[in-house]
Short mmCIF file of C-alpha atoms in Angstrom, two decimals:
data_model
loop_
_atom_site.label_atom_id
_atom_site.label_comp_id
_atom_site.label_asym_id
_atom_site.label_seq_id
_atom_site.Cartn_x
_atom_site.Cartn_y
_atom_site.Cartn_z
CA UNK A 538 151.21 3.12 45.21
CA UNK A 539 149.02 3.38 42.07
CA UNK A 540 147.53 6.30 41.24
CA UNK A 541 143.32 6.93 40.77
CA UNK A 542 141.74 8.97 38.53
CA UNK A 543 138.62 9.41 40.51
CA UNK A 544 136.42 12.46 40.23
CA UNK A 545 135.67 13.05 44.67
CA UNK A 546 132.88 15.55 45.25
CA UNK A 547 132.36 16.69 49.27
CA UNK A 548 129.78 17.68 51.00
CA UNK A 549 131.50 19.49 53.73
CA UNK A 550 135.31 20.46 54.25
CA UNK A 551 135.96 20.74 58.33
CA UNK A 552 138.74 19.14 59.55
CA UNK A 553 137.75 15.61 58.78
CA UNK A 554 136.66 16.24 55.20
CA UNK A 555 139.50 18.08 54.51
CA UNK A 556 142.19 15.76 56.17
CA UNK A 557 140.45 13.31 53.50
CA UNK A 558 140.73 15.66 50.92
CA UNK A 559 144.07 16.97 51.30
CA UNK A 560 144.96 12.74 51.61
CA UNK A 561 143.63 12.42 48.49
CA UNK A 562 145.49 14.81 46.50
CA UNK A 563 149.05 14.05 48.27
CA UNK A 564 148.06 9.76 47.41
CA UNK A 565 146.18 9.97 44.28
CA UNK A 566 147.30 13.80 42.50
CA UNK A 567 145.28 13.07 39.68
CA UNK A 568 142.28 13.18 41.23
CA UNK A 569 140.08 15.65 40.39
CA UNK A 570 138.42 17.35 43.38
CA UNK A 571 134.91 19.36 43.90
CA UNK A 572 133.84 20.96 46.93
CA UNK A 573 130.80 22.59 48.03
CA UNK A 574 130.66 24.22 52.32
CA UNK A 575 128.78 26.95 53.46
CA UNK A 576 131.48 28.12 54.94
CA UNK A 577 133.80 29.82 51.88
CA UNK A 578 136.54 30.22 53.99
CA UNK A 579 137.57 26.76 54.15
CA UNK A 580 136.81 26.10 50.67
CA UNK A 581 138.67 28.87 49.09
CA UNK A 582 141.61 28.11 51.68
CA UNK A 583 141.39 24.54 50.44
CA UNK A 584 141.58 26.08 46.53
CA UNK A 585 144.05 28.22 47.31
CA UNK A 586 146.75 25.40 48.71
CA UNK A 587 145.91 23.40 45.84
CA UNK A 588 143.73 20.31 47.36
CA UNK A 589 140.62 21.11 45.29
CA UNK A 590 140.32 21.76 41.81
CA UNK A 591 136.62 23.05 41.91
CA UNK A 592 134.37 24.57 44.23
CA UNK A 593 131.04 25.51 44.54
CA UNK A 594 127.68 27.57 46.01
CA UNK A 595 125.17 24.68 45.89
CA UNK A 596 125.48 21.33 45.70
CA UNK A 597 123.97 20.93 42.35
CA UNK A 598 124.56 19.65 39.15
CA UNK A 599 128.09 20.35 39.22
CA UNK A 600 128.42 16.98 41.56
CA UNK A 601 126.52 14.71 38.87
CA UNK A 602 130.09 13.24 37.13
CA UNK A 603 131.45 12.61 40.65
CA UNK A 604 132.28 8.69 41.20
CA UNK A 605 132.54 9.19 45.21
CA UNK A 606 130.75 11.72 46.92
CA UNK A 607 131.65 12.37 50.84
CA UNK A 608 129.19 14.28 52.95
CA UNK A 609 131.27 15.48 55.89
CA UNK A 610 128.50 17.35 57.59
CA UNK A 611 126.18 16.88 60.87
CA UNK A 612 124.24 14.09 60.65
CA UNK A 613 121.03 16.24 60.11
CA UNK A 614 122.52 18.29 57.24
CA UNK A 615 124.05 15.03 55.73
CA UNK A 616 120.77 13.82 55.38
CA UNK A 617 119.43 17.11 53.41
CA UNK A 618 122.25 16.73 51.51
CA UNK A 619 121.54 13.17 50.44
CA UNK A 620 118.18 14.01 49.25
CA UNK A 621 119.21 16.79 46.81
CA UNK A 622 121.70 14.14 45.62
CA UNK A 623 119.16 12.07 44.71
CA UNK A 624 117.85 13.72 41.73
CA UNK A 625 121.38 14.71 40.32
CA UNK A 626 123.74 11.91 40.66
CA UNK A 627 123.66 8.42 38.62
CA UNK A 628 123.43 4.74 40.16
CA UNK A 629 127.43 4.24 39.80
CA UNK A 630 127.82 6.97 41.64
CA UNK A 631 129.30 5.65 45.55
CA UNK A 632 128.11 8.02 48.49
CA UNK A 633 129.58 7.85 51.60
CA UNK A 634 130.31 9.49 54.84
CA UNK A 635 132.34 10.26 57.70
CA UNK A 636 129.45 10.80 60.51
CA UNK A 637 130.46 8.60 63.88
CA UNK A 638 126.35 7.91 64.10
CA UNK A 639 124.98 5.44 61.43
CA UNK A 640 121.61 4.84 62.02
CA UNK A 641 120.09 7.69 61.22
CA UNK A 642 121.81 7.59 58.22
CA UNK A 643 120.70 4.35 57.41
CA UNK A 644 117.38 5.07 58.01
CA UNK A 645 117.19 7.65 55.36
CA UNK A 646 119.12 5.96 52.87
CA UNK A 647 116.64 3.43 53.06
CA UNK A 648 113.88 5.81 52.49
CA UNK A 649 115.45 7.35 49.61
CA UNK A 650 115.73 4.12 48.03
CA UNK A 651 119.21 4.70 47.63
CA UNK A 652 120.91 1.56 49.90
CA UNK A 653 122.36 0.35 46.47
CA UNK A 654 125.30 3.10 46.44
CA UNK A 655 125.26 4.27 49.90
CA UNK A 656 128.25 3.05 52.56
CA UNK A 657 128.92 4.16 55.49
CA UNK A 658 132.21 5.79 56.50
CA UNK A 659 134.03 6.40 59.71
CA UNK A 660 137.60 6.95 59.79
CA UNK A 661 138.83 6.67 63.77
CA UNK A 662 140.44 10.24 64.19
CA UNK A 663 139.77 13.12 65.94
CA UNK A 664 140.70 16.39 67.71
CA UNK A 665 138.91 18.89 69.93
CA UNK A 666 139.95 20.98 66.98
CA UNK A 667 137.80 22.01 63.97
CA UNK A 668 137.35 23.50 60.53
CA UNK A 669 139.85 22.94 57.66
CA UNK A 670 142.36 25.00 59.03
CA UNK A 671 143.03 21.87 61.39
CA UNK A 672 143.26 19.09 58.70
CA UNK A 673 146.47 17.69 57.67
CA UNK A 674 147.18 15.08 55.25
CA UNK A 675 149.07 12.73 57.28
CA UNK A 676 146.03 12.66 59.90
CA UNK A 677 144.62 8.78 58.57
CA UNK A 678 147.53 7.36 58.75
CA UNK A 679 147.42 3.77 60.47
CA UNK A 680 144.16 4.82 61.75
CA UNK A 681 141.29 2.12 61.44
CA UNK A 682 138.07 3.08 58.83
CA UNK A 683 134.55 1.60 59.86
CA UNK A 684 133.03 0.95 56.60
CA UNK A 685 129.24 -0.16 57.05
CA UNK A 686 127.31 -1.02 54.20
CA UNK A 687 123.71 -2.38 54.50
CA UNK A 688 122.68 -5.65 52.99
CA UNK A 689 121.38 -4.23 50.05
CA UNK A 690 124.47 -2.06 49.20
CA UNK A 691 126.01 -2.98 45.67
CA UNK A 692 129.24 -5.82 46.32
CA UNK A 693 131.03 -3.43 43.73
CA UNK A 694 130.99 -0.46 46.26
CA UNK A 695 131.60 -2.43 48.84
CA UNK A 696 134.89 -3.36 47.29
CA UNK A 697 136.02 -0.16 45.76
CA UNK A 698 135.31 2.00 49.02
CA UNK A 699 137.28 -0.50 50.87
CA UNK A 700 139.88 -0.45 48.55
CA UNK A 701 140.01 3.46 48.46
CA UNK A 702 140.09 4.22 52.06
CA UNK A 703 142.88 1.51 52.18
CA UNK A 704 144.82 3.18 49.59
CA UNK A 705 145.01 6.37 51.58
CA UNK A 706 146.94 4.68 54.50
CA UNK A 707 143.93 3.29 56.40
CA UNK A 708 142.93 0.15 57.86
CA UNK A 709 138.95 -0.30 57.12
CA UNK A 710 136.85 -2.06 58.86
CA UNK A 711 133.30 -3.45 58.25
CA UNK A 712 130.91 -3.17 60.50
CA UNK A 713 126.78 -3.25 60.21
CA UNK A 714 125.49 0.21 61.11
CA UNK A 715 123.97 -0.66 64.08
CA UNK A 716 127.52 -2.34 65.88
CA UNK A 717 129.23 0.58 64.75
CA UNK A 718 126.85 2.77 66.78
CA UNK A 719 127.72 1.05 70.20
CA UNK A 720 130.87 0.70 70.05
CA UNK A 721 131.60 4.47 69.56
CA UNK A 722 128.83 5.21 71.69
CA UNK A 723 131.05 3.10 74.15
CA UNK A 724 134.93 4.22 73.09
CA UNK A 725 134.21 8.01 72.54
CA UNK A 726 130.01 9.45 72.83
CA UNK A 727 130.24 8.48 76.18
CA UNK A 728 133.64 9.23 77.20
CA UNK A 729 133.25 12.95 75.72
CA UNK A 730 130.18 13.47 77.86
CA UNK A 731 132.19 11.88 80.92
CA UNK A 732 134.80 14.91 80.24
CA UNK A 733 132.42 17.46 79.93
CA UNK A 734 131.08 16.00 83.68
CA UNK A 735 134.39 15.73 85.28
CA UNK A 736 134.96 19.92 83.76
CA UNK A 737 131.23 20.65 85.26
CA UNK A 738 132.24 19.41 88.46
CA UNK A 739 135.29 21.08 89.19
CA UNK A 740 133.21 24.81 87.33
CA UNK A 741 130.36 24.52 90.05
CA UNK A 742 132.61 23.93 92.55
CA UNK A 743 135.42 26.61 91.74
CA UNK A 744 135.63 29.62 94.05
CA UNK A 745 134.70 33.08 93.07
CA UNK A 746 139.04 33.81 93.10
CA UNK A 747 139.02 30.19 90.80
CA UNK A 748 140.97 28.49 93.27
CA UNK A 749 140.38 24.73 91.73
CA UNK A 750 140.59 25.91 88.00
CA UNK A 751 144.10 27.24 89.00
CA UNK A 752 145.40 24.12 91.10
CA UNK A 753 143.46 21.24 88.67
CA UNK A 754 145.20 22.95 85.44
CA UNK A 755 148.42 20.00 84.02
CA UNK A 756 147.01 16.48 84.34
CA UNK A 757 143.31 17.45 84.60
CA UNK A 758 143.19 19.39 81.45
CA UNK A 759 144.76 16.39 79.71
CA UNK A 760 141.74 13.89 80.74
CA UNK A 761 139.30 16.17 79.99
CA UNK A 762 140.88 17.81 77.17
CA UNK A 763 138.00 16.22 74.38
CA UNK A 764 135.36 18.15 76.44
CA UNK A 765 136.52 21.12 73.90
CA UNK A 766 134.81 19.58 71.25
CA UNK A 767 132.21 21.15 69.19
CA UNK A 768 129.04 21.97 71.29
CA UNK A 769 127.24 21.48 68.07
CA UNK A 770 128.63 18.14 66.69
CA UNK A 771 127.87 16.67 70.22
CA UNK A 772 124.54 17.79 70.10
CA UNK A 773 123.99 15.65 67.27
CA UNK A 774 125.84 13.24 68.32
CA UNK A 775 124.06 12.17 71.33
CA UNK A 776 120.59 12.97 69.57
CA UNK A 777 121.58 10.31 67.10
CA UNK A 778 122.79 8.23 68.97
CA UNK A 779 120.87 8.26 72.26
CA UNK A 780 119.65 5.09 72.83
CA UNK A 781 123.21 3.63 72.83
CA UNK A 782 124.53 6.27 74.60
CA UNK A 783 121.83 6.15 77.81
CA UNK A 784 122.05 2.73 77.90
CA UNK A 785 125.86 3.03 78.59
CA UNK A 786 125.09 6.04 81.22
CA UNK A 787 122.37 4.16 82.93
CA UNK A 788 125.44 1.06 83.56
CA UNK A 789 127.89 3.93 84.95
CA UNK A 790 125.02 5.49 87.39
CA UNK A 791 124.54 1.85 88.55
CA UNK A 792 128.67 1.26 89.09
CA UNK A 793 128.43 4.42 90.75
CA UNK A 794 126.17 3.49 93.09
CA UNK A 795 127.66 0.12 93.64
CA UNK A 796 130.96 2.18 94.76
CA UNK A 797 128.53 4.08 97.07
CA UNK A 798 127.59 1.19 98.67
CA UNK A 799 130.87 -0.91 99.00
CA UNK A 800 132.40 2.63 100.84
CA UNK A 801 129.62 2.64 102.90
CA UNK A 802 130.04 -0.81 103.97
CA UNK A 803 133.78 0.19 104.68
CA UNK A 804 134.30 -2.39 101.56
CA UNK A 805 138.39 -1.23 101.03
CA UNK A 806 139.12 -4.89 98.77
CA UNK A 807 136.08 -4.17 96.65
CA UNK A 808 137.91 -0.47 95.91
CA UNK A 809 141.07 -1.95 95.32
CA UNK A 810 139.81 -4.54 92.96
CA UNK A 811 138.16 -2.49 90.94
CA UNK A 812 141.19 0.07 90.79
CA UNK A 813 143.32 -3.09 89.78
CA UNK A 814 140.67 -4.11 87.12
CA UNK A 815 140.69 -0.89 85.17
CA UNK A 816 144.24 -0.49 85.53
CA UNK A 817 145.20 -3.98 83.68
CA UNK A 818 142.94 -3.13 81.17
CA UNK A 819 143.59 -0.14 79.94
CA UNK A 820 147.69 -1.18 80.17
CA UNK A 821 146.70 -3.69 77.77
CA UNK A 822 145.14 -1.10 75.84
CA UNK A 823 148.00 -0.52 72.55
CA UNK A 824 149.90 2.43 72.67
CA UNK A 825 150.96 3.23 69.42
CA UNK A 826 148.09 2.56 67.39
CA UNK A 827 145.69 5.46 65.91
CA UNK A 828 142.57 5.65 67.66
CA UNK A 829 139.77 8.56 68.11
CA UNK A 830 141.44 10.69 70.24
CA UNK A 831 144.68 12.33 69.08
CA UNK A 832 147.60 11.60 71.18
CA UNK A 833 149.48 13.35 73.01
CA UNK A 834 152.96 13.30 72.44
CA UNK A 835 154.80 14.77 76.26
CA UNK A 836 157.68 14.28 77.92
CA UNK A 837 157.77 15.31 82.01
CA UNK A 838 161.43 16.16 83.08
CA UNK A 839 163.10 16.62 86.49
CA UNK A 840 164.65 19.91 86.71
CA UNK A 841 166.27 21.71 89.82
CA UNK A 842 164.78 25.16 90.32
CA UNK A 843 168.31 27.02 88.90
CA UNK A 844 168.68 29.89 86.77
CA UNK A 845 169.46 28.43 83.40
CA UNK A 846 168.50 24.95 83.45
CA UNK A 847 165.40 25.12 81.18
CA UNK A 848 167.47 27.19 78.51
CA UNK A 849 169.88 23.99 78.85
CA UNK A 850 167.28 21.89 78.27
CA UNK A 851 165.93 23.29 75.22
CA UNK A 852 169.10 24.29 73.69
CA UNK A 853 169.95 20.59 74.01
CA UNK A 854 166.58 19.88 71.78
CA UNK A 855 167.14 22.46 69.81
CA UNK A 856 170.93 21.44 68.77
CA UNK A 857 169.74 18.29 67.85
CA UNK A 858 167.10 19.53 65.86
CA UNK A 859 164.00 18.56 67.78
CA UNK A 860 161.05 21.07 67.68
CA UNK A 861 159.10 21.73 70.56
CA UNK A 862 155.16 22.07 70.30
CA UNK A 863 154.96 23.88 73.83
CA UNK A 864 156.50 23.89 77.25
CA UNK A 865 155.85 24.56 80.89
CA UNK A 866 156.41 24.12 84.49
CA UNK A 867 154.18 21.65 86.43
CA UNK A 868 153.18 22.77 89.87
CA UNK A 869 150.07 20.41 90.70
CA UNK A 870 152.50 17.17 90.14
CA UNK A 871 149.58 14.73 92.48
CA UNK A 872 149.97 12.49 89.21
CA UNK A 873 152.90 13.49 86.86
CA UNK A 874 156.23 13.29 87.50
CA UNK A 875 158.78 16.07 86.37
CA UNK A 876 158.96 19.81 86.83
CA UNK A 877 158.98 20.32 83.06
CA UNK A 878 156.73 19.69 80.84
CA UNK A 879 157.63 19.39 77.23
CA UNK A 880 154.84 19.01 74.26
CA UNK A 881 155.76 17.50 70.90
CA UNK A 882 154.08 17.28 67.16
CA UNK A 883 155.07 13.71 66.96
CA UNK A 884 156.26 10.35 68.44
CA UNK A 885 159.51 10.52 66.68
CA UNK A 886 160.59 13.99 68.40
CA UNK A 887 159.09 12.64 71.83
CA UNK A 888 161.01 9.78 71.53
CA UNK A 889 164.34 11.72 70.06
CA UNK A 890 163.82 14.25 72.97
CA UNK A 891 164.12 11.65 75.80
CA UNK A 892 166.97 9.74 74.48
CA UNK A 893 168.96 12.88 73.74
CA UNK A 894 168.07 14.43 77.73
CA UNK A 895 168.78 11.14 79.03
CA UNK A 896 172.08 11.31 77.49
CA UNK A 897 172.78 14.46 79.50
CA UNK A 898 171.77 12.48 82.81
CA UNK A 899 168.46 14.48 83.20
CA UNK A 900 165.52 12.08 84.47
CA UNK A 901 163.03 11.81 81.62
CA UNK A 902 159.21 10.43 82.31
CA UNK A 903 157.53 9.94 79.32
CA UNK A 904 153.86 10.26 79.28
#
């Protein structure tokens, strides 16, 4: 892998920024790194462990030698930040970012004048977890990179921000603004609101003793787990990106309905049909590559209820050096199989963890 000697300014430094940043300094060390957040917790954090090599207060002249700039804040305070930038940095200098709404964007680029050195960026990763504190420099790996320049974006930062992202372990992907905007508007916007539904649901119906918080808990905390996410970023989000995002709503209402109708009509092939639809689908959907939504890396085990036999377990794992993320006992098991529940940091360990519990005859489900 060669090694750049890029000066990389950011806007920003949550978790996405600073999973880039942190990339950046394990891929290309001699890379000289600026930050500027209004939070100074994450930027001194990031000084202190050695990703950055400068920070700042403002975003001000100090940016003006960068030759990429990343703004890795809302989509509204992007935008601010792109006009200050205009009257500091030079026309070689590439600005991108890491926003999953690009119109907007676009719009003001376009404005600004300032289409020439502006791409788009949108590596495909995520977490219900935020802030710096929850990047990690392995967290692009494999994962795909919408890149979306507009037609009037210079064909030499085209190439060198595909080439970058690339270099840090991506797989970019180049997309005009506006077919970037439905199809995460259709892979994640609307799925996030869907999980914030199913939670509302299951709140307004919860007993005053929360009966139905206590017996949904395992399986139903997994599918709505994204529903965590930052109230604020998905404020934005679907502000941005609202026209997409209704459109796709106003197609579910109407399925909706359509099931309404075919139960009323005592319609039981119709059900099963559609149940059989989804389910080849999303089986042919991959499984090991990097998408928006982290994975979950869980093993379900069959256990009798003996004194002992989840110390067995682990001290199995534990001999053979496999760490364990987090553990529990299933007792809502309507969809999961296995009494235990095992969590893991990584495929490798999941996988490790089954073969080695296998070994020792236990019935292993993995997730």
């Amino acid at each position: 892998m060669y090694s750049l000697h890029f000066t990389i300014g950011f806007a920003g430094l949550g978790m996405i920024g600073g999973s880039i940043a942190r990339t950046i300094r394990r891929v290309h060390p001699d890379c000289t790194l600026y930050a500027y957040d209004v939070d100074q917790t994450s930027i001194q954090a990031a000084l202190a462990d050695g990703t950055l090599n400068k920070t700042f207060d403002q975003l001000d002249e100090n940016f003006a030698n960068c030759d990429i700039i990343f703004l890795c804040a809302p989509v509204d305070i992007n935008i601010e930040n792109l006009k200050i930038l205009k009257s500091i940095i030079p026309a070689n200098c590439l600005i991108t970012d890491v926003g999953s709404v690009k119109n907007p964007m676009q719009k003001a680029v376009k404005e600004l004048d300032m289409e020439s050195q502006f791409i788009g960026g949108h590596p495909m990763v995520g977490s219900e977890k935020t802030g710096y504190i929850n990047s990690n420099d392995r967290l692009l790996e494999n994962a795909y990179y919408f890149v979306t320049p507009s037609s009037n974006t210079m064909f030499q930062h085209i190439a060198t921000m595909s080439s970058f992202v690339q270099s840090l372990g991506t797989l970019a992907v180049t997309l005009r603004p506006e077919e970037h905007d439905f199809i995460t508007a259709s892979i994640s916007h609307v799925p996030h609101l869907i999980a914030a539904e199913l939670v509302q649901i299951v709140r307004r119906a919860d007993t005053k003793n929360g009966m139905l918080k206590q017996l949904a808990a395992g399986g139903f905390k997994d599918i709505t787990r994204i529903a965590s996410s930052s109230p604020i970023m998905w404020e934005q989000i679907c502000m941005n990106n609202s026209e997409n995002i209704k459109n796709i709503l106003k197609n579910i209402v109407e399925d909706i309905q359509d099931m309404i109708h075919h139960m009323d009509q005592g319609d039981g092939q119709f059900i099963n049909n559609y149940f059989e639809e989804a389910g080849s689908y999303r089986n042919s959907v991959p499984d090991h590559s990097v998408g928006l939504f982290e994975k979950i890396h869980k093993i379900f085990v069959d256990i009798p209820d003996e004194p002992g036999t989840i110390a067995n377990v682990t001290s199995q794992l534990a001999f053979n050096s496999i760490n364990i993320k987090n553990l529990g006992i299933v007792n809502n098991r309507e969809f999961e199989e296995g009494a235990l529940e095992i969590l893991f940091y990584d495929e490798e360990s999941c996988s490790r963890a089954a073969e080695v519990l296998e070994r020792r005859n236990y019935t292993v489900h993995i997730r």
